[in-house]
Short mmCIF file of C-alpha atoms in Angstrom, two decimals:
data_model
loop_
_atom_site.label_atom_id
_atom_site.label_comp_id
_atom_site.label_asym_id
_atom_site.label_seq_id
_atom_site.Cartn_x
_atom_site.Cartn_y
_atom_site.Cartn_z
CA MET A 191 -15.16 -5.33 0.87
CA ARG A 192 -12.22 -3.15 1.68
CA TYR A 193 -9.44 -2.51 -0.79
CA ILE A 194 -6.48 -4.89 -0.87
CA TYR A 195 -3.20 -3.12 -0.09
CA PRO A 196 -0.79 -3.87 -1.86
CA MET A 197 -0.16 -7.42 -3.13
CA ALA A 198 -2.62 -9.09 -0.80
CA LEU A 199 -3.41 -11.38 -3.69
CA ALA A 200 -0.29 -12.14 -5.53
CA LEU A 201 -0.67 -9.80 -3.91
CA LEU A 202 19.10 7.52 -2.01
CA PHE A 203 23.52 11.24 -2.41
CA ASN A 204 23.10 14.99 -1.95
CA SER A 205 19.83 16.81 -1.36
CA CYS A 206 18.05 20.05 -0.66
CA GLY A 207 17.29 20.58 3.02
CA SER A 208 18.77 19.37 6.28
CA ASP A 209 18.20 16.47 8.68
CA THR A 210 15.86 16.89 11.61
CA THR A 211 17.19 14.15 13.90
CA THR A 212 18.12 15.47 17.32
CA THR A 213 20.15 14.09 20.18
CA THR A 214 17.03 14.29 22.32
CA GLU A 215 15.06 12.13 19.90
CA GLN A 216 17.78 9.50 19.79
CA SER A 217 18.19 9.47 23.56
CA VAL A 218 14.56 8.64 24.31
CA THR A 219 14.62 5.50 22.19
CA ASN A 220 15.71 2.43 24.12
CA TYR A 221 16.76 -0.55 22.09
CA SER A 222 15.93 -4.10 23.05
CA ASN A 223 18.04 -7.12 22.26
CA GLU A 224 17.72 -9.19 19.14
CA VAL A 225 15.08 -11.91 19.20
CA PRO A 226 14.96 -15.35 17.58
CA CYS A 227 13.71 -15.10 14.02
CA GLN A 228 11.36 -17.98 14.77
CA ASN A 229 9.27 -15.30 16.51
CA PHE A 230 8.45 -13.90 13.08
CA PHE A 231 8.65 -16.63 10.45
CA THR A 232 9.69 -20.19 9.67
CA THR A 233 12.42 -21.11 7.21
CA ASN A 234 15.00 -23.84 6.74
CA SER A 235 17.90 -21.63 7.83
CA TYR A 236 18.07 -18.55 10.04
CA GLU A 237 21.75 -17.83 9.34
CA PRO A 238 21.22 -14.96 6.85
CA TYR A 239 18.84 -13.10 9.17
CA THR A 240 19.01 -10.74 12.14
CA CYS A 241 15.68 -10.12 13.87
CA GLY A 242 14.70 -7.83 16.70
CA TYR A 243 12.47 -5.23 18.28
CA MET A 244 13.28 -1.56 18.71
CA ASN A 245 11.54 0.11 21.63
CA ALA A 246 10.19 3.58 20.94
CA ILE A 247 7.92 6.23 22.44
CA GLU A 248 4.47 6.59 20.91
CA ASN A 249 4.63 10.41 20.81
CA ARG A 250 7.92 11.45 19.20
CA ASP A 251 7.15 15.17 19.51
CA THR A 252 6.70 15.30 23.29
CA PHE A 253 8.64 12.06 23.97
CA GLY A 254 5.68 10.88 25.99
CA GLY A 255 2.88 8.39 25.93
CA LYS A 256 3.04 4.63 25.82
CA SER A 257 6.06 2.58 24.83
CA ILE A 258 5.71 0.74 21.54
CA LYS A 259 7.82 -1.89 19.78
CA ILE A 260 9.03 -1.77 16.19
CA ALA A 261 9.81 -5.18 14.69
CA TYR A 262 12.56 -5.50 12.10
CA VAL A 263 14.48 -8.11 10.10
CA LYS A 264 17.83 -7.67 8.36
CA ILE A 265 18.43 -10.15 5.53
CA ASN A 266 22.16 -10.37 4.88
CA SER A 267 23.57 -10.04 1.38
CA LYS A 268 24.74 -13.22 -0.31
CA ASN A 269 28.07 -11.45 -0.87
CA GLU A 270 29.67 -11.34 2.58
CA GLU A 271 32.38 -8.99 1.29
CA SER A 272 29.99 -6.48 -0.24
CA THR A 273 30.38 -2.88 0.94
CA GLU A 274 27.24 -1.65 -0.83
CA ALA A 275 24.68 0.33 1.15
CA PRO A 276 21.70 -1.70 2.40
CA VAL A 277 18.15 -1.28 1.12
CA VAL A 278 15.36 -0.46 3.58
CA TYR A 279 11.93 -1.46 2.34
CA PHE A 280 8.65 0.16 3.36
CA GLU A 281 5.49 -1.93 2.90
CA GLY A 282 2.22 -0.59 1.52
CA GLY A 283 -1.22 -0.23 3.01
CA PRO A 284 -1.15 1.69 5.17
CA GLY A 285 -1.66 -1.31 7.42
CA GLY A 286 0.38 -4.00 5.71
CA GLY A 287 3.24 -5.80 7.45
CA ALA A 288 6.59 -6.17 5.70
CA ILE A 289 7.96 -9.13 7.65
CA GLU A 290 5.04 -11.44 6.93
CA ASN A 291 5.92 -11.08 3.23
CA ILE A 292 9.56 -12.08 3.76
CA ASN A 293 9.31 -14.81 1.13
CA ARG A 294 9.13 -12.03 -1.45
CA TRP A 295 12.66 -10.99 -0.48
CA ILE A 296 14.66 -14.07 0.58
CA ASN A 297 15.54 -14.89 -3.04
CA SER A 298 15.54 -11.32 -4.35
CA PRO A 299 18.47 -10.46 -6.65
CA ILE A 300 18.87 -7.29 -4.57
CA LEU A 301 20.61 -9.60 -2.05
CA ASP A 302 23.43 -10.30 -4.50
CA GLU A 303 25.12 -7.10 -3.29
CA HIS A 304 22.86 -5.48 -0.67
CA ASP A 305 21.39 -6.28 2.72
CA ILE A 306 17.62 -5.77 2.88
CA ILE A 307 16.02 -4.26 5.97
CA LEU A 308 12.33 -4.94 6.60
CA MET A 309 10.56 -2.84 9.24
CA ASP A 310 7.01 -3.41 10.36
CA GLN A 311 5.65 0.13 10.62
CA ARG A 312 4.20 1.17 13.97
CA GLY A 313 0.77 -0.33 14.38
CA THR A 314 1.31 -3.15 11.87
CA GLY A 315 2.58 -6.70 11.56
CA PHE A 316 4.76 -7.94 14.41
CA SER A 317 5.19 -4.44 15.83
CA SER A 318 3.28 -3.73 19.01
CA PRO A 319 0.58 -2.60 19.24
CA ARG A 320 -1.02 -3.81 16.03
CA LEU A 321 -3.97 -1.52 15.52
CA THR A 322 -6.92 -3.50 14.25
CA CYS A 323 -10.64 -2.84 14.27
CA PRO A 324 -13.00 -5.02 16.35
CA SER A 325 -14.34 -8.07 14.54
CA SER A 326 -17.75 -6.44 14.42
CA SER A 327 -16.10 -3.58 12.50
CA ASN A 328 -14.20 -5.85 10.13
CA LEU A 329 -15.24 -4.55 6.74
CA ASN A 330 -15.72 -7.81 4.85
CA ILE A 331 -18.24 -6.23 2.52
CA SER A 332 -18.36 -2.83 0.87
CA GLY A 333 -21.33 -1.67 2.95
CA GLU A 334 -23.58 1.32 2.71
CA ARG A 335 -22.28 4.79 3.51
CA GLU A 336 -23.77 5.07 7.00
CA GLN A 337 -22.83 1.48 7.87
CA ARG A 338 -19.25 2.14 6.85
CA LYS A 339 -19.10 5.34 8.87
CA ALA A 340 -20.52 3.66 11.98
CA ARG A 341 -18.03 0.80 11.77
CA LEU A 342 -15.07 3.13 11.42
CA LEU A 343 -16.16 5.21 14.39
CA GLU A 344 -16.49 2.00 16.39
CA CYS A 345 -12.91 1.24 15.38
CA ARG A 346 -11.85 4.72 16.56
CA ASP A 347 -13.46 4.13 19.95
CA SER A 348 -11.76 0.73 20.29
CA ILE A 349 -8.30 2.24 19.73
CA ALA A 350 -9.01 5.02 22.24
CA ALA A 351 -10.19 2.48 24.83
CA SER A 352 -6.89 0.60 24.49
CA GLY A 353 -5.01 3.74 25.63
CA PHE A 354 -3.19 4.29 22.34
CA VAL A 355 -3.46 7.60 20.45
CA SER A 356 -4.53 7.26 16.80
CA SER A 357 -2.87 10.47 15.69
CA GLN A 358 0.58 9.09 16.60
CA TYR A 359 0.27 6.41 13.93
CA ASN A 360 1.21 8.55 10.97
CA THR A 361 3.75 8.71 8.16
CA THR A 362 6.04 11.30 9.79
CA ASN A 363 6.41 9.19 12.94
CA ILE A 364 7.06 6.09 10.84
CA ALA A 365 9.87 7.95 9.09
CA LYS A 366 11.27 8.92 12.51
CA ASP A 367 11.10 5.29 13.61
CA ALA A 368 13.04 4.29 10.50
CA GLU A 369 15.72 6.89 11.22
CA ALA A 370 16.08 5.59 14.78
CA LEU A 371 16.39 2.06 13.40
CA ARG A 372 19.12 3.17 10.98
CA GLY A 373 21.08 4.54 13.94
CA HIS A 374 20.45 1.40 15.96
CA LEU A 375 21.80 -0.81 13.16
CA GLY A 376 24.87 1.42 12.67
CA ILE A 377 24.05 2.20 9.03
CA THR A 378 25.55 5.39 7.56
CA GLN A 379 23.37 5.59 4.46
CA TRP A 380 20.85 3.33 2.85
CA PHE A 381 18.76 3.05 -0.30
CA VAL A 382 15.13 3.83 0.52
CA TYR A 383 12.56 1.66 -1.31
CA GLY A 384 8.78 1.74 -1.01
CA ILE A 385 5.80 0.32 -2.84
CA SER A 386 2.28 1.82 -2.70
CA TYR A 387 1.74 3.56 0.67
CA GLY A 388 5.40 2.73 1.39
CA THR A 389 6.24 5.42 -1.17
CA ALA A 390 4.64 8.02 1.14
CA VAL A 391 6.98 6.87 3.93
CA ALA A 392 9.93 6.96 1.52
CA GLN A 393 9.05 10.50 0.38
CA GLU A 394 8.71 11.73 3.96
CA TYR A 395 11.96 10.02 4.96
CA MET A 396 13.94 11.60 2.13
CA ARG A 397 12.45 15.00 3.06
CA GLN A 398 13.35 14.66 6.75
CA TYR A 399 16.67 12.77 6.51
CA PRO A 400 18.40 13.59 3.22
CA SER A 401 21.97 12.91 4.39
CA ALA A 402 21.00 9.35 5.41
CA THR A 403 19.40 8.68 2.03
CA LYS A 404 21.68 7.40 -0.72
CA ALA A 405 18.96 7.10 -3.34
CA VAL A 406 15.21 6.40 -3.49
CA ILE A 407 13.03 3.91 -5.34
CA ILE A 408 9.28 4.55 -5.23
CA ASP A 409 6.92 2.23 -7.06
CA GLY A 410 3.15 2.69 -7.35
CA VAL A 411 3.46 6.20 -6.02
CA THR A 412 1.14 7.62 -3.37
CA SER A 413 0.45 11.30 -4.00
CA LEU A 414 1.00 13.45 -0.91
CA THR A 415 -1.00 16.31 -2.42
CA SER A 416 -4.43 14.73 -2.92
CA GLY A 417 -7.01 13.00 -0.76
CA TRP A 418 -6.82 9.25 -0.31
CA TYR A 419 -10.44 8.19 -0.73
CA SER A 420 -11.78 11.26 -2.54
CA GLU A 421 -9.31 10.61 -5.40
CA THR A 422 -9.78 6.84 -5.29
CA ILE A 423 -13.25 7.38 -6.73
CA SER A 424 -11.95 8.59 -10.09
CA ASP A 425 -8.98 6.16 -10.06
CA HIS A 426 -11.44 3.30 -9.55
CA ALA A 427 -13.67 4.24 -12.46
CA LYS A 428 -10.68 4.90 -14.75
CA ALA A 429 -9.21 1.48 -13.90
CA PHE A 430 -12.36 -0.31 -15.06
CA ASN A 431 -12.64 1.84 -18.17
CA ASN A 432 -9.01 0.97 -19.00
CA ILE A 433 -9.82 -2.74 -18.75
CA PHE A 434 -12.89 -2.37 -20.98
CA ALA A 435 -10.97 -0.34 -23.56
CA GLN A 436 -8.01 -2.74 -23.58
CA CYS A 437 -10.33 -5.71 -24.08
CA SER A 438 -12.17 -4.07 -26.97
CA ARG A 439 -8.83 -3.27 -28.67
CA THR A 440 -7.64 -6.87 -28.40
CA ARG A 441 -9.24 -9.16 -30.98
CA GLU A 442 -9.23 -12.29 -28.85
CA CYS A 443 -10.70 -10.56 -25.79
CA GLY A 444 -13.13 -8.45 -27.79
CA VAL A 445 -14.56 -11.50 -29.56
CA ALA A 446 -14.74 -13.64 -26.41
CA TYR A 447 -16.24 -10.91 -24.21
CA PRO A 448 -18.15 -8.43 -26.39
CA ASP A 449 -19.74 -5.34 -24.90
CA LEU A 450 -17.90 -5.97 -21.65
CA LYS A 451 -18.79 -2.69 -19.94
CA ARG A 452 -22.51 -3.19 -20.46
CA ARG A 453 -22.26 -6.73 -19.10
CA PHE A 454 -20.32 -5.48 -16.09
CA LEU A 455 -22.88 -2.79 -15.24
CA GLU A 456 -25.81 -5.17 -15.70
CA THR A 457 -24.08 -7.75 -13.49
CA ILE A 458 -23.51 -5.20 -10.73
CA LYS A 459 -27.16 -4.15 -10.80
CA ARG A 460 -28.45 -7.71 -10.73
CA TYR A 461 -26.29 -8.73 -7.76
CA ASN A 462 -27.17 -5.50 -5.95
CA ASP A 463 -30.81 -6.47 -6.31
CA THR A 464 -30.22 -10.14 -5.41
CA PRO A 465 -26.96 -10.81 -3.52
CA ALA A 466 -25.32 -14.25 -3.67
CA SER A 467 -23.73 -16.36 -0.92
CA PHE A 468 -21.05 -19.02 -0.66
CA THR A 469 -19.30 -20.92 2.12
CA SER A 470 -15.54 -21.39 2.39
CA GLU A 471 -13.81 -23.19 5.25
CA GLY A 472 -16.91 -22.97 7.37
CA VAL A 473 -17.45 -19.23 6.81
CA THR A 474 -20.42 -17.97 4.81
CA TYR A 475 -19.96 -14.84 2.72
CA THR A 476 -22.73 -12.83 1.12
CA TYR A 477 -21.79 -10.46 -1.66
CA SER A 478 -23.64 -7.82 -3.65
CA GLY A 479 -22.83 -6.09 -6.91
CA ARG A 480 -20.85 -3.50 -4.96
CA ASP A 481 -18.74 -6.29 -3.50
CA ILE A 482 -18.11 -7.71 -6.95
CA ASP A 483 -16.99 -4.27 -8.09
CA TYR A 484 -14.54 -3.91 -5.18
CA ALA A 485 -13.27 -7.47 -5.53
CA LEU A 486 -12.53 -7.12 -9.23
CA PHE A 487 -10.85 -3.77 -8.58
CA SER A 488 -8.67 -5.45 -5.95
CA LEU A 489 -7.71 -8.21 -8.38
CA MET A 490 -6.34 -5.52 -10.71
CA TYR A 491 -3.52 -4.91 -8.24
CA SER A 492 -1.93 -8.12 -9.51
CA THR A 493 -0.38 -8.03 -12.99
CA GLU A 494 -0.91 -11.79 -13.14
CA LEU A 495 -4.65 -11.51 -12.47
CA ILE A 496 -5.54 -8.47 -14.61
CA PRO A 497 -6.12 -10.65 -17.72
CA ALA A 498 -8.62 -12.74 -15.73
CA VAL A 499 -10.95 -9.79 -15.03
CA PRO A 500 -12.88 -9.88 -18.36
CA LYS A 501 -13.53 -13.62 -17.98
CA LEU A 502 -14.69 -13.19 -14.38
CA ILE A 503 -17.12 -10.47 -15.47
CA ASP A 504 -18.45 -12.73 -18.20
CA ASP A 505 -18.74 -15.65 -15.78
CA LEU A 506 -20.73 -13.59 -13.29
CA TYR A 507 -22.90 -12.15 -16.06
CA SER A 508 -23.81 -15.78 -16.90
CA ASP A 509 -24.14 -16.78 -13.22
CA ARG A 510 -20.98 -18.92 -13.30
CA ARG A 511 -19.66 -18.00 -9.86
CA GLU A 512 -17.25 -20.76 -8.82
CA GLU A 513 -13.96 -19.21 -10.01
CA PHE A 514 -14.86 -15.78 -8.66
CA GLU A 515 -15.82 -17.18 -5.27
CA SER A 516 -12.60 -19.19 -5.06
CA LEU A 517 -10.56 -16.04 -5.67
CA ILE A 518 -12.60 -14.01 -3.19
CA SER A 519 -12.07 -16.54 -0.40
CA ARG A 520 -8.33 -16.02 -0.97
CA VAL A 521 -8.85 -12.25 -0.79
CA TYR A 522 -10.54 -12.54 2.59
CA SER A 523 -7.87 -14.85 4.00
CA GLY A 524 -5.19 -12.44 2.80
CA LEU A 525 -6.73 -9.69 4.92
CA SER A 526 -6.45 -11.53 8.24
CA THR A 527 -3.30 -9.69 9.36
CA PHE A 528 -4.14 -6.30 7.84
CA ALA A 529 -3.98 -3.55 10.50
CA ASP A 530 -7.12 -1.69 9.51
CA GLY A 531 -7.07 0.53 12.63
CA MET A 532 -3.62 1.76 11.65
CA HIS A 533 -4.81 2.25 8.06
CA TYR A 534 -7.60 4.65 8.99
CA SER A 535 -5.47 6.42 11.61
CA VAL A 536 -2.90 7.25 8.90
CA VAL A 537 -5.47 8.18 6.27
CA CYS A 538 -7.46 10.47 8.58
CA HIS A 539 -4.30 12.09 10.05
CA ASP A 540 -2.16 12.48 6.95
CA PHE A 541 -4.81 13.14 4.32
CA GLY A 542 -7.71 14.40 6.44
CA ASN A 543 -7.18 17.99 5.32
CA LEU A 544 -7.57 16.83 1.71
CA GLU A 545 -10.48 14.40 2.14
CA LEU A 546 -13.08 16.81 0.85
CA LEU A 547 -16.56 15.51 0.19
CA GLY A 548 -17.03 18.08 -2.56
CA THR A 549 -13.97 16.73 -4.40
CA ALA A 550 -15.25 13.19 -4.05
CA LEU A 551 -18.68 14.14 -5.33
CA SER A 552 -17.32 16.02 -8.35
CA ASN A 553 -15.07 13.06 -9.19
CA HIS A 554 -18.01 10.70 -8.91
CA VAL A 555 -20.39 12.83 -11.02
CA ALA A 556 -17.94 12.45 -13.91
CA TYR A 557 -18.87 8.74 -14.01
CA PRO A 558 -22.70 8.68 -13.90
CA GLU A 559 -23.01 5.02 -14.86
CA TYR A 560 -21.05 4.04 -11.74
CA GLN A 561 -22.80 6.60 -9.58
CA ALA A 562 -26.22 5.24 -10.56
CA LEU A 563 -25.28 1.82 -9.18
CA GLY A 564 -24.10 3.20 -5.84
CA LEU A 565 -20.52 2.12 -6.46
CA LEU A 566 -17.82 3.68 -4.27
CA GLU A 567 -20.31 4.56 -1.52
CA THR A 568 -17.77 3.29 1.03
CA SER A 569 -15.41 6.10 0.07
CA TYR A 570 -18.00 8.60 1.23
CA GLY A 571 -18.40 6.71 4.50
CA THR A 572 -14.66 6.87 5.13
CA ILE A 573 -14.58 10.61 4.39
CA ASP A 574 -17.50 11.12 6.76
CA ALA A 575 -15.77 9.11 9.50
CA CYS A 576 -12.50 11.02 9.15
CA LYS A 577 -14.39 14.25 9.83
CA GLU A 578 -15.64 12.81 13.12
CA TRP A 579 -12.54 10.79 14.06
CA ASP A 580 -11.35 13.67 16.25
CA ILE A 581 -7.76 13.09 15.22
CA ASP A 582 -5.01 15.69 14.86
CA LYS A 583 -4.29 16.44 11.23
CA ALA A 584 -0.86 16.44 9.61
CA ASP A 585 1.07 19.69 9.31
CA PRO A 586 0.10 21.23 5.94
CA THR A 587 3.71 20.92 4.76
CA PHE A 588 3.27 17.13 4.71
CA ASN A 589 0.80 17.49 1.86
CA GLN A 590 3.32 19.23 -0.37
CA ASN A 591 5.50 17.53 -2.94
CA VAL A 592 9.03 16.79 -1.74
CA VAL A 593 11.76 19.11 -3.01
CA SER A 594 15.03 17.19 -3.40
CA ASP A 595 17.97 16.40 -5.66
CA ILE A 596 18.46 12.92 -4.19
CA PRO A 597 18.65 10.37 -7.04
CA THR A 598 15.14 8.95 -7.33
CA LEU A 599 13.68 6.19 -9.47
CA LEU A 600 9.90 6.29 -9.93
CA LEU A 601 8.13 3.25 -11.35
CA SER A 602 4.50 2.83 -12.35
CA GLY A 603 2.40 0.02 -13.75
CA GLU A 604 0.53 1.00 -16.89
CA LEU A 605 -2.64 -0.62 -15.52
CA ASP A 606 -2.16 0.15 -11.84
CA PRO A 607 -5.69 0.75 -10.54
CA ILE A 608 -4.84 2.60 -7.33
CA ALA A 609 -1.57 4.44 -8.09
CA PRO A 610 -1.72 5.45 -11.75
CA PRO A 611 1.34 6.90 -13.52
CA ALA A 612 -0.06 10.42 -13.03
CA ASN A 613 0.73 10.10 -9.30
CA ALA A 614 4.41 9.62 -10.08
CA ASP A 615 4.38 12.49 -12.55
CA SER A 616 3.05 14.75 -9.78
CA ALA A 617 5.59 13.54 -7.20
CA LYS A 618 8.41 14.02 -9.72
CA THR A 619 7.67 17.75 -10.10
CA ASN A 620 10.29 18.95 -7.57
CA LEU A 621 12.64 15.95 -7.69
CA SER A 622 15.38 17.42 -9.85
CA ASN A 623 17.42 14.20 -10.11
CA SER A 624 14.62 11.74 -10.87
CA ARG A 625 13.45 9.41 -13.62
CA HIS A 626 10.00 7.90 -14.14
CA TYR A 627 9.36 4.71 -16.10
CA VAL A 628 6.00 3.10 -16.86
CA VAL A 629 6.04 -0.70 -17.16
CA THR A 630 3.74 -1.92 -19.92
CA ALA A 631 0.68 -3.96 -18.89
CA ALA A 632 1.81 -4.06 -15.24
CA GLY A 633 -0.49 -3.58 -12.28
CA HIS A 634 0.45 -2.45 -8.78
CA GLY A 635 4.08 -3.05 -7.80
CA ALA A 636 5.85 -2.80 -11.15
CA SER A 637 9.28 -3.25 -9.50
CA LEU A 638 8.30 -6.86 -8.74
CA GLU A 639 7.72 -7.58 -12.43
CA PRO A 640 10.69 -8.74 -14.58
CA CYS A 641 11.24 -5.47 -16.46
CA GLY A 642 10.63 -3.25 -13.43
CA GLN A 643 12.98 -5.36 -11.34
CA GLU A 644 15.66 -5.16 -14.04
CA ILE A 645 15.44 -1.35 -14.04
CA LEU A 646 15.54 -1.26 -10.22
CA LEU A 647 18.65 -3.47 -10.05
CA ASN A 648 20.39 -1.39 -12.69
CA PHE A 649 19.59 1.76 -10.70
CA LEU A 650 21.08 0.20 -7.54
CA ASN A 651 24.16 -1.08 -9.36
CA ASN A 652 24.70 2.36 -10.92
CA GLN A 653 24.55 3.98 -7.46
CA GLY A 654 21.42 5.94 -8.33
CA ARG A 655 22.51 7.06 -11.80
CA GLU A 656 20.28 6.64 -14.85
CA PRO A 657 19.42 2.95 -15.28
CA ASP A 658 19.21 0.88 -18.43
CA ASN A 659 15.52 0.82 -19.35
CA SER A 660 15.79 -1.05 -22.65
CA CYS A 661 13.38 -3.74 -21.41
CA LEU A 662 10.43 -1.33 -21.70
#
């Protein structure tokens, strides 16, 4: 089973540097007319929204290649007289669409004073093309290392056969698309907001276009300086160990689910030896212990579902599978619009120089109990595939921390399994006007939790100055 990115279950003033937008870049982008919002979503009223496509060139360096379309939605502020800068939001993944999650934003308190701009990144959502892998490559199970590698290379070949160039679907080009969209919408400056992989886009945007960036909010921070899958190995193991430790420290959990780590490891081994199956809506799924591991890890993205993980482990240990299987069917359905081809194009291009098998192996050796069960084998398969993807790699400067004095708010969930607080600490190193807050007991996307949202709103209302964080 592939990872869920992000929320598949639930779930900006002065700076160092100068802008890189050129007249040539702007002139090669042709803008289409607005389109009916019914093209994207259904709601009772379309009055607060402006929807459209922005035409762009696939290769923004040579201004060549195929034409592509970037879908966007502007949700108008509830205050028609507000003069506050809008907020542009970058979705996570890479591969997730922002517009399909519009219900997250239509009642957001951000709209009290700010417009919100949603942009489906190139290769995702309603943008065209949407880069997906063939159904035969759809990674519904974790898979063995060689199986994973073969499927990803099949995905590579499918994208090439379509005439699109994988290497053009990368974070730097997404930032360039966003800058072109800002010009198209006539926006002078905006607040830049990203969650999960969206924080990589936000960091690259603030590096490339500082004068257009009023302030930045990055939540569940993606590190630009470490490999994607090679580092996921240690993050994964640490996330489970955090759950086990938290349960043992809590009397109620510790009594109800004693010796949770041992039960988890025994459960994984048993289901690896004898996989189970279930049918949901006419589709039969077979899952092994590795799939259970990945599914439970994915559930940890959601703050709401983290407390359910110990019970699910105990249920599976006792062969009570109904609740787990109900949740997993929701996981699979939540992946139906995920642009997995775009995901691997970005990972192999942007982080390919850092996806070192030696790093992955050393991270894995530190957790022998997980290694013995073959957990995280899919990470090795992805690293292998990136080596053979034959994709241009990002300029080495991309994999350096951003240097900036733009006001920046960094948020982390204490229990975030995929973007731990250490990622934000690393990103903060050269952000001289930044603040990092860790939201207690939160998972991935702390800014969507009550306390994280309160801090975010205070940061916006204070125009990027230090927010009130008394809710922590």
